[in-house]
XYZ file of C-alpha atoms in Angstrom:
730
model
C -45.021 -13.066 214.545
C -48.331 -14.000 216.152
C -51.506 -14.959 214.379
C -53.923 -12.068 214.024
C -56.991 -13.872 215.330
C -58.079 -13.605 218.940
C -59.337 -16.158 221.429
C -62.843 -14.799 221.003
C -62.679 -15.343 217.290
C -61.384 -18.868 217.805
C -64.790 -20.047 219.005
C -66.350 -18.965 215.734
C -64.350 -21.033 213.256
C -66.640 -23.191 211.155
C -65.667 -26.702 210.133
C -67.879 -28.466 207.613
C -67.589 -32.221 207.232
C -70.211 -34.575 205.899
C -69.681 -38.278 205.332
C -72.153 -38.203 202.442
C -69.475 -36.641 200.241
C -67.491 -39.867 200.623
C -70.080 -41.649 198.474
C -68.355 -40.328 195.339
C -65.838 -43.056 194.450
C -64.547 -45.027 191.495
C -67.291 -47.244 190.071
C -65.487 -50.556 190.562
C -63.446 -49.745 193.630
C -60.195 -49.357 191.721
C -57.476 -47.191 193.233
C -57.566 -43.478 192.478
C -55.772 -40.526 194.094
C -59.038 -38.592 194.571
C -60.813 -40.997 196.917
C -63.065 -40.829 200.020
C -60.179 -41.517 202.399
C -58.904 -38.006 201.758
C -61.771 -36.527 203.776
C -61.726 -39.223 206.420
C -57.988 -38.890 207.029
C -58.352 -35.144 207.580
C -61.306 -35.601 209.914
C -59.446 -38.217 211.989
C -56.456 -35.899 212.325
C -58.573 -32.894 213.328
C -60.388 -34.990 215.907
C -57.175 -36.472 217.312
C -55.557 -33.038 217.595
C -58.581 -31.631 219.415
C -59.179 -29.175 216.606
C -62.631 -30.407 215.582
C -64.006 -29.988 219.100
C -62.938 -26.330 219.128
C -64.795 -25.511 215.895
C -68.436 -25.057 215.051
C -69.218 -28.294 213.216
C -71.471 -27.908 210.214
C -73.279 -30.335 207.942
C -73.574 -29.966 204.197
C -76.668 -29.102 202.250
C -77.113 -29.336 198.513
C -76.748 -26.257 196.352
C -79.818 -25.142 194.452
C -79.637 -25.371 190.687
C -80.217 -21.641 190.260
C -77.047 -20.809 192.179
C -74.944 -23.329 190.292
C -76.354 -21.908 187.043
C -74.529 -18.664 187.754
C -71.310 -20.296 186.555
C -72.341 -23.565 184.873
C -74.587 -24.325 181.900
C -78.000 -25.898 182.294
C -76.867 -28.914 180.279
C -73.950 -29.473 182.644
C -76.141 -29.148 185.730
C -78.689 -31.536 184.264
C -76.005 -34.134 183.511
C -74.476 -33.884 186.990
C -77.941 -34.159 188.549
C -78.845 -37.319 186.632
C -75.500 -39.090 186.132
C -75.961 -41.212 189.265
C -79.502 -42.263 188.421
C -80.400 -45.770 187.365
C -81.023 -44.733 183.773
C -77.295 -43.979 183.411
C -76.043 -47.287 184.860
C -75.135 -48.768 181.483
C -73.451 -45.689 180.014
C -72.044 -43.861 183.044
C -68.480 -45.030 182.461
C -68.631 -44.205 178.761
C -69.748 -40.670 179.538
C -66.980 -40.290 182.102
C -64.385 -41.228 179.487
C -65.464 -38.277 177.364
C -64.168 -35.953 180.047
C -60.613 -35.258 181.096
C -59.711 -37.213 184.268
C -63.236 -37.818 185.549
C -65.074 -40.804 187.023
C -68.710 -41.214 188.109
C -70.589 -43.609 190.357
C -73.980 -43.775 192.054
C -72.871 -41.310 194.714
C -71.380 -38.671 192.429
C -74.470 -36.524 191.924
C -75.247 -36.072 195.611
C -71.590 -35.445 196.463
C -71.219 -32.803 193.754
C -74.286 -30.843 194.846
C -73.282 -31.160 198.508
C -69.773 -29.890 197.798
C -71.076 -26.814 195.986
C -73.712 -26.169 198.636
C -71.180 -26.566 201.456
C -68.923 -23.798 200.182
C -71.936 -21.525 199.704
C -73.037 -22.292 203.269
C -69.752 -21.494 204.991
C -69.034 -18.472 202.786
C -72.434 -16.992 203.577
C -71.956 -17.405 207.339
C -68.485 -15.877 207.270
C -69.690 -12.976 205.122
C -72.608 -12.393 207.518
C -70.323 -12.377 210.543
C -71.815 -15.519 212.086
C -68.386 -17.133 211.741
C -64.987 -15.484 211.792
C -63.601 -17.998 209.279
C -64.339 -21.502 208.075
C -62.985 -24.650 206.476
C -65.139 -26.681 204.081
C -63.896 -30.253 203.759
C -65.509 -31.027 200.432
C -65.106 -33.392 197.538
C -65.190 -33.714 194.620
C -62.919 -30.672 194.274
C -63.838 -27.849 191.945
C -61.289 -25.433 190.523
C -60.793 -27.255 187.177
C -64.525 -27.474 186.393
C -65.498 -25.122 183.580
C -68.788 -23.656 182.413
C -69.936 -26.735 180.508
C -67.323 -29.290 181.414
C -66.161 -31.474 184.288
C -62.416 -32.114 184.325
C -59.447 -32.855 186.562
C -61.481 -34.728 189.253
C -63.812 -31.661 189.490
C -67.557 -31.726 188.766
C -68.744 -28.274 189.910
C -66.557 -25.239 190.550
C -67.396 -24.913 194.234
C -65.428 -21.737 195.006
C -66.630 -19.930 191.885
C -70.249 -20.750 192.713
C -69.837 -19.395 196.243
C -68.092 -16.237 195.018
C -70.836 -15.483 192.517
C -73.462 -16.166 195.198
C -71.941 -13.576 197.538
C -71.543 -10.970 194.804
C -74.875 -11.349 193.038
C -77.362 -13.189 195.276
C -76.535 -11.784 198.723
C -75.729 -8.173 197.956
C -77.153 -7.325 201.397
C -74.038 -8.830 202.988
C -71.896 -6.053 201.556
C -69.386 -8.277 199.766
C -68.253 -6.201 196.808
C -64.680 -7.434 196.320
C -63.441 -11.022 196.673
C -59.882 -12.303 196.721
C -59.613 -15.915 195.548
C -56.269 -17.514 196.403
C -55.667 -20.825 194.649
C -52.597 -22.556 196.082
C -53.387 -25.974 194.600
C -50.366 -27.245 192.643
C -52.461 -27.217 189.460
C -53.706 -24.096 187.728
C -57.274 -23.114 188.568
C -58.295 -22.924 184.937
C -62.039 -23.085 185.568
C -62.074 -20.339 188.190
C -59.881 -18.121 186.039
C -62.221 -18.314 183.070
C -65.314 -17.616 185.154
C -64.006 -14.276 186.462
C -61.577 -13.313 183.698
C -63.337 -10.028 182.935
C -64.745 -9.309 186.408
C -62.848 -6.640 188.417
C -64.778 -7.571 191.555
C -62.738 -10.770 191.831
C -58.972 -10.755 192.207
C -57.921 -14.282 191.237
C -54.456 -15.436 192.270
C -53.180 -18.884 191.251
C -49.698 -20.183 192.060
C -49.038 -23.488 190.356
C -46.642 -25.743 188.496
C -46.590 -24.855 184.829
C -43.459 -26.552 183.491
C -43.612 -24.433 180.329
C -47.150 -25.587 179.593
C -46.628 -29.323 180.058
C -48.006 -29.727 183.609
C -51.713 -30.497 184.055
C -54.023 -29.048 182.833
C -51.360 -28.247 180.198
C -53.007 -25.095 178.896
C -51.191 -21.941 177.913
C -53.565 -19.687 179.824
C -51.802 -20.713 183.029
C -48.935 -18.443 181.968
C -48.234 -15.165 183.753
C -49.139 -13.199 180.621
C -52.844 -14.078 181.068
C -53.910 -11.190 183.285
C -57.608 -10.786 182.510
C -59.512 -8.895 179.844
C -61.796 -5.900 179.569
C -62.657 -4.445 182.955
C -60.981 -7.434 184.569
C -57.565 -6.766 183.067
C -54.976 -6.902 185.829
C -57.234 -8.865 188.174
C -56.042 -12.313 187.079
C -52.628 -13.265 188.457
C -50.784 -16.457 187.591
C -47.479 -17.412 189.210
C -46.353 -20.386 187.073
C -43.433 -22.393 188.460
C -41.104 -23.821 185.823
C -40.506 -27.169 187.582
C -41.248 -29.260 190.649
C -39.592 -29.215 194.092
C -40.760 -25.672 194.837
C -41.308 -25.342 198.561
C -41.913 -22.968 201.452
C -39.322 -20.407 200.344
C -40.704 -20.146 196.804
C -44.303 -19.720 197.938
C -43.397 -17.226 200.657
C -41.530 -15.181 198.051
C -44.612 -15.224 195.777
C -46.751 -14.041 198.705
C -44.384 -11.291 199.814
C -43.542 -9.895 196.389
C -46.761 -10.420 194.394
C -49.882 -11.431 196.312
C -49.642 -9.372 199.491
C -48.889 -5.958 197.950
C -51.626 -6.399 195.341
C -54.120 -7.687 197.916
C -53.432 -4.670 200.110
C -54.202 -2.345 197.208
C -57.292 -4.369 196.252
C -58.598 -4.459 199.868
C -60.988 -7.443 199.592
C -64.117 -7.889 201.679
C -63.561 -11.648 202.023
C -60.870 -14.158 201.069
C -61.762 -17.513 199.505
C -58.928 -20.041 199.411
C -58.991 -22.869 196.880
C -57.032 -24.942 199.345
C -55.427 -27.771 197.464
C -52.615 -29.497 199.340
C -51.014 -31.320 196.425
C -48.015 -28.981 196.471
C -47.151 -30.545 199.829
C -44.006 -32.541 200.457
C -44.692 -36.173 199.627
C -47.688 -35.657 197.356
C -47.661 -38.254 194.553
C -49.023 -35.873 191.896
C -47.618 -32.463 192.757
C -43.890 -33.051 193.133
C -43.434 -29.924 195.283
C -42.256 -29.508 198.867
C -44.478 -27.247 200.993
C -44.505 -28.303 204.654
C -47.467 -27.949 207.031
C -45.459 -25.071 208.499
C -45.366 -23.440 205.101
C -49.126 -23.657 204.611
C -49.682 -22.242 208.098
C -47.435 -19.282 207.335
C -49.108 -18.608 203.979
C -52.502 -18.607 205.669
C -51.273 -16.394 208.502
C -50.140 -13.815 205.964
C -53.707 -13.700 204.589
C -55.294 -13.008 207.981
C -54.431 -9.343 207.684
C -57.021 -8.892 204.937
C -60.828 -8.664 205.102
C -60.724 -8.561 208.934
C -59.567 -12.165 208.847
C -62.706 -13.366 207.058
C -61.273 -16.410 205.313
C -63.057 -19.400 203.804
C -60.962 -22.442 202.916
C -62.456 -24.954 200.484
C -60.591 -28.207 199.962
C -59.299 -28.856 196.446
C -56.508 -31.377 195.715
C -53.976 -33.181 197.915
C -53.355 -36.919 197.640
C -50.889 -37.922 200.349
C -53.205 -38.712 203.264
C -50.767 -37.954 206.066
C -49.530 -34.791 204.416
C -52.968 -33.400 203.666
C -54.167 -34.169 207.202
C -51.166 -32.473 208.837
C -51.466 -29.455 206.559
C -55.193 -28.915 207.157
C -54.644 -29.288 210.905
C -51.922 -26.636 210.802
C -54.216 -24.243 208.934
C -57.125 -24.890 211.290
C -54.940 -24.023 214.285
C -53.986 -20.762 212.613
C -57.660 -19.845 212.189
C -58.342 -20.819 215.804
C -55.754 -18.306 216.936
C -53.104 -20.637 218.313
C -49.913 -18.807 219.169
C -47.427 -20.090 216.650
C -43.886 -18.883 216.487
C -42.485 -18.294 213.064
C -38.735 -18.005 213.041
C -37.317 -15.841 210.297
C -36.968 -18.343 207.485
C -33.402 -18.729 206.311
C -34.402 -20.423 203.087
C -33.564 -20.020 199.438
C -36.122 -19.870 196.660
C -35.127 -21.251 193.306
C -33.516 -18.877 190.844
C -36.275 -19.815 188.404
C -38.953 -18.877 190.964
C -37.355 -15.477 191.481
C -37.310 -14.980 187.709
C -40.984 -15.946 187.435
C -41.915 -13.548 190.224
C -40.097 -10.738 188.423
C -41.899 -11.583 185.168
C -45.274 -11.539 186.944
C -44.514 -8.150 188.485
C -43.417 -6.724 185.136
C -46.633 -7.947 183.517
C -48.855 -6.402 186.190
C -47.044 -3.232 187.260
C -49.148 -1.046 184.955
C -52.250 -2.118 186.885
C -50.664 -2.343 190.334
C -47.987 0.392 190.617
C -46.681 -1.093 193.877
C -45.151 -3.855 191.734
C -42.953 -1.313 189.962
C -40.610 -1.259 192.938
C -37.377 -3.169 192.518
C -37.107 -6.623 194.005
C -34.505 -7.043 196.751
C -31.020 -7.629 195.371
C -28.258 -9.969 196.503
C -30.788 -12.638 197.428
C -29.324 -16.113 197.909
C -31.013 -18.399 195.387
C -30.968 -22.102 194.636
C -30.257 -23.497 191.191
C -32.751 -25.644 189.325
C -33.246 -29.073 190.970
C -31.376 -31.966 189.437
C -33.077 -34.493 187.181
C -32.862 -37.084 189.973
C -34.708 -34.731 192.338
C -37.384 -34.105 189.729
C -37.836 -37.826 189.046
C -38.256 -38.683 192.736
C -41.810 -39.459 193.816
C -43.719 -38.713 196.988
C -44.821 -41.270 199.546
C -46.380 -41.502 202.964
C -43.075 -42.598 204.422
C -41.435 -39.332 203.479
C -44.013 -37.384 205.441
C -43.838 -39.766 208.390
C -40.091 -39.190 208.589
C -40.401 -35.413 208.866
C -39.016 -33.757 212.007
C -41.528 -33.427 214.838
C -41.624 -29.654 214.450
C -43.164 -30.108 211.044
C -45.355 -33.146 211.668
C -47.001 -31.793 214.826
C -47.088 -28.074 213.915
C -47.685 -27.207 217.567
C -44.802 -24.770 217.217
C -43.992 -23.782 213.691
C -40.367 -23.148 212.846
C -39.126 -22.870 209.301
C -35.444 -23.296 208.652
C -33.379 -24.230 205.651
C -32.010 -27.148 207.638
C -35.443 -28.690 207.982
C -36.068 -28.414 204.251
C -32.656 -29.882 203.453
C -33.165 -32.730 205.894
C -36.575 -33.464 204.429
C -35.204 -33.550 200.886
C -32.362 -35.801 201.954
C -34.903 -38.391 203.057
C -36.384 -38.796 199.594
C -36.018 -42.374 198.413
C -35.849 -43.261 194.753
C -37.426 -46.314 193.211
C -34.496 -47.225 191.008
C -36.515 -49.716 189.012
C -38.761 -46.896 187.774
C -36.107 -44.302 187.004
C -34.698 -44.109 183.505
C -30.953 -44.685 183.160
C -28.824 -42.214 181.260
C -26.729 -43.650 178.493
C -23.046 -42.920 178.013
C -23.834 -40.958 174.893
C -26.614 -38.499 174.281
C -29.261 -37.631 176.823
C -31.276 -40.649 175.700
C -32.663 -42.629 178.607
C -33.748 -46.230 178.707
C -36.714 -47.681 180.498
C -36.406 -51.407 181.038
C -33.427 -53.723 180.392
C -30.408 -51.975 178.920
C -29.577 -54.756 176.491
C -32.756 -54.547 174.470
C -34.772 -52.241 172.260
C -38.359 -51.954 173.362
C -40.707 -51.387 170.398
C -43.182 -48.550 170.655
C -46.662 -48.610 169.198
C -45.732 -46.029 166.581
C -42.986 -48.127 165.064
C -40.270 -46.197 166.873
C -38.324 -47.560 169.800
C -36.681 -46.548 173.035
C -32.897 -46.562 172.689
C -30.689 -49.016 174.544
C -27.120 -48.426 175.661
C -25.710 -51.079 173.362
C -23.880 -49.663 170.357
C -24.063 -46.027 171.459
C -20.730 -44.255 171.300
C -19.626 -41.659 173.825
C -19.729 -38.005 172.851
C -17.300 -35.600 174.416
C -18.011 -32.068 175.559
C -17.133 -30.966 172.030
C -20.342 -32.408 170.673
C -21.364 -29.094 169.161
C -18.272 -28.825 166.983
C -18.668 -32.460 165.905
C -22.376 -32.189 165.067
C -21.903 -28.811 163.349
C -20.264 -30.748 160.498
C -23.181 -33.146 160.011
C -26.205 -32.130 157.938
C -29.794 -33.373 158.084
C -33.101 -32.333 156.600
C -35.501 -31.001 159.236
C -39.054 -31.671 157.996
C -41.159 -28.899 159.497
C -44.927 -28.756 159.630
C -47.364 -26.342 161.203
C -46.118 -22.812 161.774
C -42.496 -23.735 161.003
C -43.424 -24.081 157.337
C -43.311 -20.280 157.230
C -39.610 -19.506 156.961
C -39.566 -16.295 159.083
C -41.122 -18.233 161.951
C -38.681 -21.144 161.614
C -35.716 -18.780 161.531
C -36.656 -17.673 165.054
C -35.407 -21.085 166.227
C -32.111 -20.456 164.430
C -31.499 -16.737 164.852
C -33.671 -15.943 167.883
C -36.461 -13.404 168.297
C -40.075 -13.721 167.275
C -42.139 -13.409 164.123
C -45.484 -11.717 163.656
C -48.196 -13.232 165.824
C -45.884 -14.809 168.393
C -46.321 -13.826 172.056
C -42.863 -14.870 173.264
C -39.483 -14.928 171.501
C -37.227 -17.888 170.743
C -33.689 -18.120 172.101
C -32.141 -19.208 168.805
C -29.410 -21.731 168.024
C -25.746 -21.543 169.000
C -25.094 -21.588 165.257
C -27.200 -18.833 163.702
C -26.272 -19.707 160.114
C -29.359 -19.861 157.868
C -30.418 -23.202 156.331
C -28.256 -24.407 153.429
C -31.352 -25.092 151.391
C -35.068 -25.885 151.562
C -37.646 -27.916 149.665
C -41.211 -29.157 150.021
C -42.417 -32.721 150.313
C -45.591 -34.640 151.128
C -45.450 -37.404 153.736
C -47.978 -40.177 154.482
C -48.955 -38.864 157.908
C -51.965 -37.001 159.218
C -51.540 -33.514 160.657
C -53.826 -32.719 163.585
C -54.224 -29.849 166.031
C -53.889 -30.872 169.660
C -53.893 -29.052 172.998
C -55.964 -25.927 173.571
C -53.436 -23.129 174.019
C -49.749 -22.295 174.153
C -47.708 -19.462 175.660
C -46.460 -18.564 172.178
C -49.761 -18.485 170.263
C -52.433 -18.185 172.943
C -55.748 -20.013 172.768
C -56.076 -22.659 170.048
C -54.581 -25.977 168.993
C -51.096 -26.431 167.557
C -49.874 -28.868 164.928
C -48.738 -32.419 165.553
C -47.840 -35.034 162.962
C -49.430 -38.385 163.711
C -46.461 -40.765 164.192
C -48.391 -43.545 162.471
C -47.942 -43.896 158.726
C -51.175 -43.750 156.745
C -50.765 -43.975 152.971
C -54.267 -42.595 152.394
C -53.235 -39.319 154.041
C -50.765 -36.674 152.907
C -49.331 -33.754 154.847
C -47.073 -31.047 153.486
C -43.715 -30.504 155.151
C -41.161 -27.818 154.432
C -37.666 -29.301 154.697
C -34.714 -27.199 155.822
C -31.122 -28.366 155.410
C -29.496 -27.620 158.768
C -26.716 -29.080 160.888
C -27.367 -31.766 163.464
C -26.265 -29.265 166.094
C -28.995 -26.867 164.928
C -31.532 -29.694 164.849
C -30.766 -30.394 168.526
C -31.167 -26.701 169.331
C -34.577 -26.682 167.620
C -35.482 -29.824 169.563
C -34.386 -28.156 172.803
C -36.513 -25.079 172.120
C -39.593 -26.959 170.935
C -39.518 -28.841 174.243
C -38.771 -25.818 176.457
C -35.341 -27.016 177.546
C -33.582 -23.689 176.974
C -33.535 -21.269 179.906
C -32.211 -17.805 180.598
C -29.842 -17.493 183.546
C -31.231 -14.675 185.658
C -27.839 -13.800 187.116
C -25.690 -13.806 183.991
C -28.413 -13.010 181.471
C -27.089 -15.796 179.254
C -29.129 -18.619 177.817
C -28.510 -22.154 178.978
C -29.340 -25.372 177.150
C -28.680 -29.057 177.912
C -25.006 -29.959 177.975
C -25.398 -32.959 175.683
C -27.469 -33.605 172.547
C -30.717 -35.507 172.371
C -29.835 -36.809 168.899
C -26.228 -37.741 168.127
C -24.582 -39.721 165.335
C -25.414 -43.113 166.799
C -29.039 -42.066 167.323
C -29.221 -41.067 163.647
C -28.243 -44.604 162.727
C -30.721 -45.999 165.220
C -33.551 -43.761 163.998
C -32.945 -44.706 160.371
C -33.196 -48.412 161.263
C -36.230 -48.120 163.537
C -38.039 -45.222 161.806
C -38.204 -43.255 165.021
C -37.149 -42.834 168.637
C -39.093 -41.656 171.671
C -36.734 -39.578 173.816
C -37.275 -40.822 177.363
C -35.632 -37.888 179.183
C -38.283 -35.585 177.731
C -40.991 -38.231 177.393
C -43.660 -35.924 178.836
C -42.806 -33.033 176.532
C -45.000 -32.216 173.558
C -42.441 -32.971 170.829
C -40.463 -35.846 172.325
C -40.736 -38.224 169.356
C -38.212 -37.989 166.497
C -39.337 -39.630 163.251
C -37.254 -40.703 160.266
C -39.043 -39.837 156.997
C -36.510 -41.174 154.512
C -33.575 -39.540 152.748
C -32.956 -36.727 150.316
C -29.549 -36.272 148.652
C -28.227 -39.030 150.929
C -29.124 -37.031 154.036
C -31.702 -38.242 156.587
C -35.046 -36.453 156.853
C -36.036 -35.971 160.494
C -39.020 -34.410 162.183
C -40.247 -34.128 165.749
C -43.765 -34.774 166.982
C -45.713 -36.281 169.867
C -45.572 -39.962 170.890
C -48.345 -42.306 169.811
C -49.572 -42.395 173.399
C -50.534 -38.720 173.044
C -52.474 -39.509 169.873
C -54.418 -42.135 171.796
C -55.006 -39.641 174.606
C -56.421 -37.217 172.047
C -58.681 -39.903 170.612
C -59.963 -40.827 174.067
C -60.544 -37.191 174.951
C -57.912 -37.053 177.699
C -56.042 -34.383 175.726
C -58.028 -31.598 174.053
C -58.308 -31.074 170.317
C -59.288 -27.710 168.901
C -58.827 -25.498 165.837
C -55.769 -23.258 165.662
C -55.948 -19.607 166.653
C -56.119 -16.904 163.998
C -52.473 -15.934 164.509
C -51.315 -19.537 164.332
C -53.499 -20.134 161.288
C -51.893 -17.169 159.562
C -48.413 -18.678 159.852
C -49.560 -21.976 158.330
C -51.288 -20.195 155.473
C -48.252 -18.018 154.820
C -46.046 -21.071 154.754
C -48.280 -22.832 152.229
C -48.481 -19.718 150.075
C -44.704 -19.315 150.247
C -44.351 -22.923 149.127
C -46.797 -22.339 146.251
C -49.315 -24.791 147.739
C -51.997 -22.154 148.246
C -52.840 -19.149 146.111
C -54.373 -15.972 147.471
C -57.954 -17.071 146.699
C -57.514 -20.435 148.411
C -55.901 -18.728 151.404
C -58.818 -16.311 151.692
C -61.281 -19.199 151.538
C -59.298 -21.091 154.151
C -59.347 -18.065 156.455
C -63.117 -17.829 155.995
C -63.632 -21.514 156.828
C -61.385 -21.449 159.870
C -62.960 -18.247 161.119
C -66.419 -19.794 160.894
C -65.306 -22.776 162.937
C -63.645 -20.609 165.538
C -66.859 -18.591 165.817
C -69.435 -21.347 165.869
C -67.705 -24.731 166.272
C -70.905 -26.248 164.925
C -71.076 -29.880 163.847
C -70.713 -30.252 160.119
C -68.170 -31.494 157.613
C -66.195 -29.017 155.537
C -63.892 -30.001 152.706
C -62.217 -27.237 150.773
C -58.955 -27.069 148.904
C -56.121 -28.259 151.076
C -57.988 -28.734 154.341
C -60.517 -31.207 155.660
C -62.211 -31.240 159.016
C -62.811 -34.687 160.536
C -65.336 -35.656 163.179
C -63.998 -36.325 166.652
C -65.760 -35.987 169.998
C -63.626 -33.669 172.096
C -62.571 -34.202 175.683
C -65.547 -32.411 177.151
C -68.041 -34.654 175.396
C -69.167 -31.831 173.135
C -69.834 -33.116 169.643
C -67.561 -30.866 167.588
C -65.493 -31.216 164.452
C -62.105 -30.352 165.869
C -59.322 -32.244 164.095
C -57.851 -30.367 161.151
C -56.072 -32.396 158.504
C -54.053 -31.132 155.548
C -55.262 -32.904 152.410
C -54.104 -32.717 148.824
C -57.467 -33.026 147.087
C -56.173 -32.320 143.594
């Protein structure tokens, strides 16, 4: 298959690079993945390969405020304009800490305005026909930046600004429909929100999702978020369930989702949010796209909009990998004659399942997706835990076969992928070691217990007995009290974890426990912990925070919990489901869960002694911390919540805090009413209070009945009252 561009078009490929955008750097020179060397490494590679000399080199110019204001608030623009000025020297770092993964220095303002202006500049020239296509090497990146908030290394949403400029400022250019393809490994949350109801923009984001735990860890990265109003069906998310996705997975997403929809949409121009952090060897992405893979993905896009493509750099943090990948893409735009062998690769079974789910969600809007996917496709199983724990490095990319590193001739074969994966080296000192018992992993020496800052501890191997494959039958005879909070206080919702299905208000069903027997009893209790609402959305409940119990004991606080008497086997199944460890096998249709428990008999003893345990194998999951809350009828009371490190991240603003959604609120209220802790009048008042906050989010203090709102500055620096705490004020 040959690239669609011609030799004549090759002379009209724009390449924008400006050293001034390298002035944005960490304030004290500390190491950071998003650093100036990213641009310089790409430029050196393009120059060495002779690519730069074949392009029309362009310099950046700053975007005007009025164009940025099309997608960002005036307050945000004003802050970005002045943050590098002398008047902010003493408080620049403090302001940066209010945002999620952001730093500022004296060069940040100029770099941000240059990055936004650069993408406008190249997009305008491509739209006008002065260039056939273009690459904008810009930083800081942009696709995470939201209307009034910088986040995820992004200050302005460069691609969104350029898209709005073409649609609304330069209507004379005839750009009426824009396809935005975001292949950065992270979800383009900012871009999605800016065009969520606009049918003129087809937004396609393929990204790691990991059931909502991968950055930016928001539920609206799920495939069920497809737009609203007139824009319904024009927002497409392809959310991978895990890392190690590579060329085969992305090609499958292109062939079976993006390309058929793009053909029906027929865009006038294609803007690519070109992040290269899904590349093999990237330290943040954990995926495996080769330079060949990126070149093929880009080649498949050349058939649209007469090849009018604008690439704007987003993420990508392995310098060699990002340089090789950009060079491969530039050669595609220049019309080099690449040969693409028919790829004999296997996508993951999970990727195939995600693609099917995306098609099912969108087929009403794009009938072409109603066609059946090919059958009898050879698929790979989920990568092993060791594969997922492995980290990227420059050496891995340096060791790639010449066909990949040079990309002069692009050949994609399963053998190349396998060989590349076989070269991954593990840092054994940083990988947790599985114990001989439950799936509890230890970080650090195996003969010690390392205290955690919440009073719990990581489990050592000493004293842990081995559990056989019959663990379910053994643990089915052991009872515990599961202390539920949040939505699980409403019994119909909790029973979804036991019997499967979903209750009113839930977007997705639960798989249920292997043992579907109802609880042997229930009771209510107050515990000396604060309940707060973290994160900003979930696949199950949509937009809004969900409940977490602060692991730290605070005897001035009281939270209600509804305790269910269930078996230890059922408790593990609830723990599996709360942490998204249960999957459906696409081939057999059966559900699959971990083959060993997270909490066994020896862990019960350990938890009772140490008041808690942080489960290292799922340490990045939302509910990875099991707390011991005492005993009732000689049975331990256990609950699951976040680690103390997440509480600190919420306090610092790294993780968002926000009120619960109306549907989530309803389950909490029903639970409290069922437990006789709220009457109908109090529930109505609570609804009224929560509704007011959800509507206005204004700064004030509300205390009423069982609920108190406490002042916390949220991650975006907005002064809002966003932590909800259950209080017994009687």
